Short mmCIF file of C-alpha atoms and ligand atoms in Angstrom, two decimals:
data_model
loop_
_atom_site.label_atom_id
_atom_site.label_comp_id
_atom_site.label_asym_id
_atom_site.label_seq_id
_atom_site.Cartn_x
_atom_site.Cartn_y
_atom_site.Cartn_z
CA UNK A 1 0.15 0.13 -0.25
CA UNK A 2 1.14 3.68 -0.82
CA UNK A 3 -0.33 6.91 0.20
CA UNK A 4 0.29 9.34 -2.36
CA UNK A 5 -3.15 11.09 -3.01
CA UNK A 6 -6.45 12.19 -1.11
CA UNK A 7 -7.48 9.14 -4.02
CA UNK A 8 -6.40 6.50 -1.79
CA UNK A 9 -8.31 6.95 1.13
CA UNK A 10 -11.22 4.28 0.70
CA UNK A 11 -13.86 6.05 3.75
CA UNK A 12 -12.08 9.17 5.24
CA UNK A 13 -15.33 9.08 7.44
CA UNK A 14 -13.62 5.53 8.65
CA UNK A 15 -10.29 6.79 8.07
CA UNK A 16 -10.48 9.61 10.43
CA UNK A 17 -12.09 8.33 13.14
CA UNK A 18 -9.26 5.41 13.35
CA UNK A 19 -7.31 8.33 13.72
CA UNK A 20 -8.73 9.86 16.30
CA UNK A 21 -8.58 6.68 18.41
CA UNK A 22 -4.95 6.96 17.61
CA UNK A 23 -4.82 9.48 19.47
CA UNK A 24 -6.62 8.76 22.70
CA UNK A 25 -4.29 5.99 22.94
CA UNK A 26 -0.97 6.67 20.42
CA UNK A 27 1.22 4.78 22.52
CA UNK A 28 -1.12 1.26 21.73
CA UNK A 29 0.58 -0.34 18.61
CA UNK A 30 4.14 0.69 20.15
CA UNK A 31 5.04 -3.20 18.96
CA UNK A 32 3.50 -3.13 15.49
CA UNK A 33 6.81 -1.17 13.94
CA UNK A 34 9.77 -2.75 16.04
CA UNK A 35 12.36 -3.49 13.61
CA UNK A 36 11.03 -1.65 10.84
CA UNK A 37 12.66 1.21 9.37
CA UNK A 38 10.93 4.63 8.15
CA UNK A 39 13.26 5.62 5.64
CA UNK A 40 12.28 10.09 5.05
CA UNK A 41 13.70 11.70 2.17
CA UNK A 42 13.09 15.70 2.12
CA UNK A 43 13.95 17.76 -1.54
CA UNK A 44 12.59 20.88 0.70
CA UNK A 45 12.61 22.58 3.94
CA UNK A 46 10.00 21.16 6.94
CA UNK A 47 9.04 21.73 10.44
CA UNK A 48 5.95 19.83 11.21
CA UNK A 49 6.21 17.02 8.33
CA UNK A 50 9.89 16.41 9.38
CA UNK A 51 9.09 16.14 12.97
CA UNK A 52 5.57 15.15 13.34
CA UNK A 53 5.97 12.12 11.15
CA UNK A 54 9.13 10.91 12.45
CA UNK A 55 6.99 11.20 16.47
CA UNK A 56 4.33 9.04 14.88
CA UNK A 57 6.84 5.85 13.27
CA UNK A 58 8.38 6.48 17.18
CA UNK A 59 4.83 5.96 18.46
CA UNK A 60 4.43 3.00 16.61
CA UNK A 61 8.22 1.56 17.30
CA UNK A 62 9.77 1.95 14.61
CA UNK A 63 13.40 3.63 13.48
CA UNK A 64 13.94 6.60 11.16
CA UNK A 65 16.40 7.68 9.23
CA UNK A 66 15.97 11.23 7.35
CA UNK A 67 18.23 12.38 4.66
CA UNK A 68 17.98 15.77 3.21
CA UNK A 69 19.06 15.49 0.02
CA UNK A 70 18.75 19.63 -0.95
CA UNK A 71 22.50 19.55 0.73
CA UNK A 72 23.58 16.40 0.79
CA UNK A 73 22.24 13.62 -1.22
CA UNK A 74 23.45 13.23 -4.87
CA UNK A 75 21.67 15.61 -7.64
CA UNK A 76 19.30 12.39 -8.86
CA UNK A 77 18.40 12.49 -12.77
CA UNK A 78 14.93 10.71 -13.44
CA UNK A 79 14.70 10.96 -17.32
CA UNK A 80 14.47 7.47 -18.72
CA UNK A 81 17.91 6.28 -21.07
CA UNK A 82 18.94 10.01 -20.28
CA UNK A 83 22.82 10.43 -20.91
CA UNK A 84 24.29 11.36 -18.21
CA UNK A 85 27.12 13.84 -18.56
CA UNK A 86 25.45 17.08 -16.77
CA UNK A 87 24.81 17.73 -12.96
CA UNK A 88 23.30 14.66 -11.74
CA UNK A 89 25.52 12.25 -10.65
CA UNK A 90 22.43 9.59 -9.65
CA UNK A 91 19.43 7.81 -11.59
CA UNK A 92 16.24 7.73 -9.40
CA UNK A 93 16.30 3.93 -10.92
CA UNK A 94 19.63 2.97 -8.43
CA UNK A 95 18.61 5.80 -6.03
CA UNK A 96 15.56 4.09 -5.28
CA UNK A 97 16.26 0.57 -5.16
CA UNK A 98 19.31 1.76 -3.32
CA UNK A 99 16.94 3.28 -0.89
CA UNK A 100 14.71 0.21 -0.88
CA UNK A 101 17.71 -2.23 1.08
CA UNK A 102 17.88 -0.42 3.59
CA UNK A 103 13.94 1.21 4.32
CA UNK A 104 10.80 -0.43 4.35
CA UNK A 105 8.71 2.60 4.24
CA UNK A 106 9.87 5.03 2.46
CA UNK A 107 8.67 8.59 3.01
CA UNK A 108 9.07 11.35 0.32
CA UNK A 109 8.97 15.39 0.20
CA UNK A 110 9.26 17.11 -3.56
CA UNK A 111 7.89 20.24 -4.00
CA UNK A 112 6.67 21.91 -7.61
CA UNK A 113 9.35 23.24 -9.26
CA UNK A 114 6.78 25.79 -10.64
CA UNK A 115 8.42 26.43 -13.83
CA UNK A 116 7.66 23.38 -15.91
CA UNK A 117 3.33 22.10 -15.50
CA UNK A 118 4.14 19.67 -17.35
CA UNK A 119 6.97 18.51 -15.59
CA UNK A 120 5.01 19.07 -11.80
CA UNK A 121 1.75 17.59 -12.72
CA UNK A 122 3.51 14.41 -14.17
CA UNK A 123 5.02 14.07 -10.20
CA UNK A 124 8.57 12.81 -11.74
CA UNK A 125 10.23 12.96 -8.41
CA UNK A 126 7.65 10.47 -6.72
CA UNK A 127 7.00 8.67 -9.84
CA UNK A 128 10.38 8.08 -10.01
CA UNK A 129 10.44 6.59 -6.67
CA UNK A 130 7.34 4.69 -6.74
CA UNK A 131 8.52 2.70 -9.73
CA UNK A 132 11.59 1.44 -8.92
CA UNK A 133 11.29 1.64 -4.92
CA UNK A 134 10.72 -1.83 -3.88
CA UNK A 135 8.64 -0.75 -0.71
CA UNK A 136 5.79 1.08 0.15
CA UNK A 137 5.94 5.22 -0.22
CA UNK A 138 4.30 8.01 1.37
CA UNK A 139 3.64 11.07 0.02
CA UNK A 140 5.06 13.87 2.28
CA UNK A 141 3.46 17.12 -0.20
CA UNK A 142 5.16 16.57 -3.84
CA UNK A 143 4.04 18.92 -6.63
CA UNK A 144 0.24 18.57 -6.43
CA UNK A 145 -0.79 17.10 -3.30
CA UNK A 146 -0.28 17.60 0.27
CA UNK A 147 -2.33 13.76 1.83
CA UNK A 148 -0.82 13.82 4.54
CA UNK A 149 -1.76 17.64 5.45
CA UNK A 150 -5.23 17.10 4.48
CA UNK A 151 -6.42 14.04 5.91
CA UNK A 152 -5.26 15.78 9.80
CA UNK A 153 -7.80 18.92 8.44
CA UNK A 154 -10.19 16.47 8.14
CA UNK A 155 -9.34 15.21 11.85
CA UNK A 156 -8.75 18.80 13.44
CA UNK A 157 -12.89 19.50 11.53
CA UNK A 158 -14.14 16.67 13.41
CA UNK A 159 -12.93 17.79 16.17
CA UNK A 160 -14.46 21.01 15.94
CA UNK A 161 -17.30 20.88 13.98
CA UNK A 162 -20.62 21.65 15.43
CA UNK A 163 -22.97 20.70 12.87
CA UNK A 164 -23.48 17.69 10.45
CA UNK A 165 -22.82 19.63 7.72
CA UNK A 166 -20.50 22.80 7.86
CA UNK A 167 -19.92 25.60 5.61
CA UNK A 168 -16.25 25.26 4.68
CA UNK A 169 -14.40 27.68 2.81
CA UNK A 170 -10.85 27.89 1.61
CA UNK A 171 -9.94 30.67 0.71
CA UNK A 172 -6.91 32.25 -1.41
CA UNK A 173 -4.62 35.00 0.36
CA UNK A 174 -1.65 37.42 -0.22
CA UNK A 175 2.05 35.89 -0.43
CA UNK A 176 4.85 37.84 -1.56
CA UNK A 177 6.43 33.87 -2.73
CA UNK A 178 5.59 31.68 -5.21
CA UNK A 179 3.90 28.67 -3.31
CA UNK A 180 2.74 25.44 -4.82
CA UNK A 181 -1.09 24.27 -5.23
CA UNK A 182 -0.78 20.79 -3.59
CA UNK A 183 -2.42 22.25 -0.36
CA UNK A 184 -5.17 23.95 -2.05
CA UNK A 185 -5.57 20.15 -4.30
CA UNK A 186 -5.96 18.07 -0.91
CA UNK A 187 -7.43 20.07 0.37
CA UNK A 188 -10.24 20.26 -2.34
CA UNK A 189 -10.10 16.93 -2.81
CA UNK A 190 -10.46 15.41 0.75
CA UNK A 191 -13.23 18.35 1.24
CA UNK A 192 -15.60 16.42 -1.61
CA UNK A 193 -15.58 13.10 0.54
CA UNK A 194 -16.91 15.43 3.11
CA UNK A 195 -20.93 15.88 3.84
CA UNK A 196 -20.42 20.63 3.97
CA UNK A 197 -21.16 23.32 2.34
CA UNK A 198 -17.53 23.88 0.68
CA UNK A 199 -17.08 27.04 -1.22
CA UNK A 200 -13.53 28.07 -3.22
CA UNK A 201 -12.96 31.40 -2.73
CA UNK A 202 -9.70 33.52 -5.50
CA UNK A 203 -9.33 36.30 -7.20
CA UNK A 204 -10.56 35.57 -11.03
CA UNK A 205 -7.65 33.99 -13.04
CA UNK A 206 -6.08 31.91 -9.60
CA UNK A 207 -8.45 28.78 -10.76
CA UNK A 208 -6.73 25.74 -10.11
CA UNK A 209 -6.88 22.79 -11.57
CA UNK A 210 -10.26 22.06 -13.11
CA UNK A 211 -9.33 18.43 -12.71
CA UNK A 212 -9.53 18.37 -9.22
CA UNK A 213 -11.70 21.20 -8.51
CA UNK A 214 -14.67 19.59 -10.36
CA UNK A 215 -17.75 20.94 -9.44
CA UNK A 216 -16.82 22.69 -6.49
CA UNK A 217 -18.33 25.91 -6.01
CA UNK A 218 -16.24 29.05 -6.50
CA UNK A 219 -17.76 31.93 -5.61
CA UNK A 220 -14.85 35.12 -6.37
CA UNK A 221 -16.06 37.82 -3.97
CA UNK A 222 -14.55 36.90 -0.40
CA UNK A 223 -16.63 38.45 1.16
CA UNK A 224 -20.38 37.17 0.38
CA UNK A 225 -17.44 33.50 0.40
CA UNK A 226 -17.17 34.16 3.97
CA UNK A 227 -21.43 34.59 4.80
CA UNK A 228 -22.32 32.17 7.37
CA UNK A 229 -18.34 29.91 7.31
CA UNK A 230 -18.25 27.83 10.08
CA UNK A 231 -14.38 26.72 9.30
CA UNK A 232 -11.89 29.39 6.89
CA UNK A 233 -9.09 27.86 5.50
CA UNK A 234 -6.91 30.17 4.10
CA UNK A 235 -3.66 29.68 2.13
CA UNK A 236 -1.85 31.21 -0.66
CA UNK A 237 -1.29 29.79 -4.29
CA UNK A 238 0.77 30.73 -6.64
CA UNK A 239 -1.31 31.08 -10.58
CA UNK A 240 -2.19 27.57 -12.31
CA UNK A 241 -3.31 29.08 -15.27
CA UNK A 242 -0.22 31.41 -15.45
CA UNK A 243 1.89 29.00 -14.41
CA UNK A 244 3.65 29.76 -11.24
CA UNK A 245 3.82 33.17 -11.49
CA UNK A 246 2.13 35.96 -8.65
CA UNK A 247 -0.63 37.80 -10.80
CA UNK A 248 -1.71 39.15 -7.91
CA UNK A 249 -0.92 39.98 -4.10
CA UNK A 250 -3.64 42.49 -3.10
CA UNK A 251 -3.83 43.07 0.71
CA UNK A 252 -7.83 43.23 0.27
CA UNK A 253 -7.25 39.36 0.53
CA UNK A 254 -6.00 39.14 3.53
CA UNK A 255 -8.23 36.84 6.16
CA UNK A 256 -8.68 39.73 9.04
CA UNK A 257 -10.82 40.04 11.52
CA UNK A 258 -13.13 42.19 9.97
CA UNK A 259 -13.99 39.65 7.34
CA UNK A 260 -14.21 36.27 10.49
CA UNK A 261 -16.78 38.21 11.67
CA UNK A 262 -18.50 38.00 8.18
CA UNK A 263 -19.12 33.89 9.36
CA UNK A 264 -20.88 32.15 12.33
CA UNK A 265 -18.03 32.05 14.65
CA UNK A 266 -16.03 30.52 12.17
CA UNK A 267 -12.38 28.42 13.56
CA UNK A 268 -9.67 29.46 10.89
CA UNK A 269 -7.54 26.97 10.16
CA UNK A 270 -3.78 27.30 7.79
CA UNK A 271 -1.35 24.83 7.28
CA UNK A 272 1.99 26.83 8.80
CA UNK A 273 4.18 27.45 8.15
CA UNK A 274 1.46 31.06 7.82
CA UNK A 275 3.42 34.44 7.07
CA UNK A 276 1.56 37.12 9.93
CA UNK A 277 -0.38 39.86 8.63
CA UNK A 278 -0.07 38.59 5.50
CA UNK A 279 -2.10 35.15 4.51
CA UNK A 280 -3.70 35.96 8.27
CA UNK A 281 -3.31 39.26 10.53
CA UNK A 282 -2.71 38.31 14.26
CA UNK A 283 -5.37 39.09 15.83
CA UNK A 284 -7.20 36.59 13.96
CA UNK A 285 -4.26 33.84 14.36
CA UNK A 286 -4.20 34.70 18.19
CA UNK A 287 -7.91 34.10 18.85
CA UNK A 288 -9.62 31.60 19.94
CA UNK A 289 -11.03 30.61 16.97
CA UNK A 290 -7.48 29.17 15.37
CA UNK A 291 -7.15 25.77 15.37
CA UNK A 292 -3.86 25.82 14.13
CA UNK A 293 -1.75 24.62 16.77
CA UNK A 294 -4.35 21.55 16.90
CA UNK A 295 -3.76 20.86 13.13
CA UNK A 296 0.21 20.72 13.36
CA UNK A 297 -0.87 18.61 16.16
CA UNK A 298 -3.07 16.02 14.55
CA UNK A 299 -0.29 15.81 11.95
CA UNK A 300 1.15 13.02 14.09
CA UNK A 301 -1.97 11.04 13.98
CA UNK A 302 -2.93 11.68 10.37
CA UNK A 303 1.22 10.13 9.59
CA UNK A 304 0.20 7.00 12.51
CA UNK A 305 -2.84 6.05 10.51
CA UNK A 306 -0.85 5.90 7.58
CA UNK A 307 2.20 4.55 8.93
CA UNK A 308 -0.09 1.83 10.67
CA UNK A 309 -1.81 0.53 7.34
CA UNK A 310 0.85 0.19 5.60
CA UNK A 311 2.74 -1.49 8.63
CA UNK A 312 -0.45 -3.79 8.38
CA UNK A 313 -1.01 -4.51 4.88
CA UNK A 314 1.88 -4.92 4.01
CA UNK A 315 2.59 -4.01 0.32
C1 AN0 B 401 4.86 24.96 1.12
C2 AN0 B 401 3.35 25.27 0.03
O1 AN0 B 401 2.89 26.02 0.23
O2 AN0 B 401 3.98 24.19 -0.40
C3 AN0 B 401 4.99 24.49 2.41
C4 AN0 B 401 3.09 23.62 3.13
C5 AN0 B 401 3.08 22.90 4.37
N1 AN0 B 401 4.70 26.65 2.36
C6 AN0 B 401 5.56 27.31 2.00
O3 AN0 B 401 6.52 27.07 1.30
C7 AN0 B 401 5.32 28.21 2.94
N1 CP B 402 2.25 21.50 6.89
C1 CP B 402 3.30 21.48 6.89
O1 CP B 402 3.82 20.89 6.58
O2 CP B 402 4.25 22.34 7.36
P1 CP B 402 5.55 21.87 7.23
O3 CP B 402 6.30 22.42 5.64
O4 CP B 402 7.27 22.45 8.30
O5 CP B 402 6.40 20.38 7.02
#
């Protein structure tokens, strides 16, 4: 079993219930991962994913090895039949097969490069590992998705919802650096599996991949979208059509107290890391309605559920 995207979840409701059970007694399966090794490979920085996934593995009694490819690994080649006379020192064929000799599960973080849309959509790094690794693979944020984050978000919403069918708003917010669409994509896919009134709001032109948003509601008026919302999930992403570009940095899209006042006393959510007073004002993220730290806490249980399922199911 691999955990590559939200599409790998057979029943979100079941998974959320199971994760909440793990949260109540996280050391119950301390023996399950004995003498098993998780290898975590990072092609980009991380705080939460790195520590929460490691914590999850330790809760299951696993050993963990972490490797940062940015500074410490060989530059990898992914092209089939490539003549390797340029910068890359090692082909994914050997690299993935070799890591599989030392690890029982491989987890990978490899962000979108945001320059080549086709290459990002092809998930070159993740797909390369999937093809040439001989052990299960877990996505710790790839070019197009961050399914461990969205599973943690689903757990957090389950803990905080007060109605069966909450109104959930995914709002774009400005950011000075071009960011991937991955978090938003997986959040949308996860919401499509939920009983909810789900609305995406962003400036015109910032549409996500329509193959992901499908028939989800898009409302270009952020204030209108916020009306009566129970959850506000803020996230920046760079333009998908004008690929990887920042075509809007309007500070009017920052989530502030005046906007939150339009909601039904909504909880504020963000995957973190967040730029204060750019994505969200201090008053909102520091308010009682902010559940961003609980989201980060639930990253442990989302990762632990996935690792547990892989350990139980094998390949
Ligand atoms: C990354 C992103 O937007 O995909 C990671 C979020 C979990 N964020 C930044 O690079 C700031
Ligand atoms: N939310 C999240 O994935 O955070 P990191 O990038 O710090 O891992």
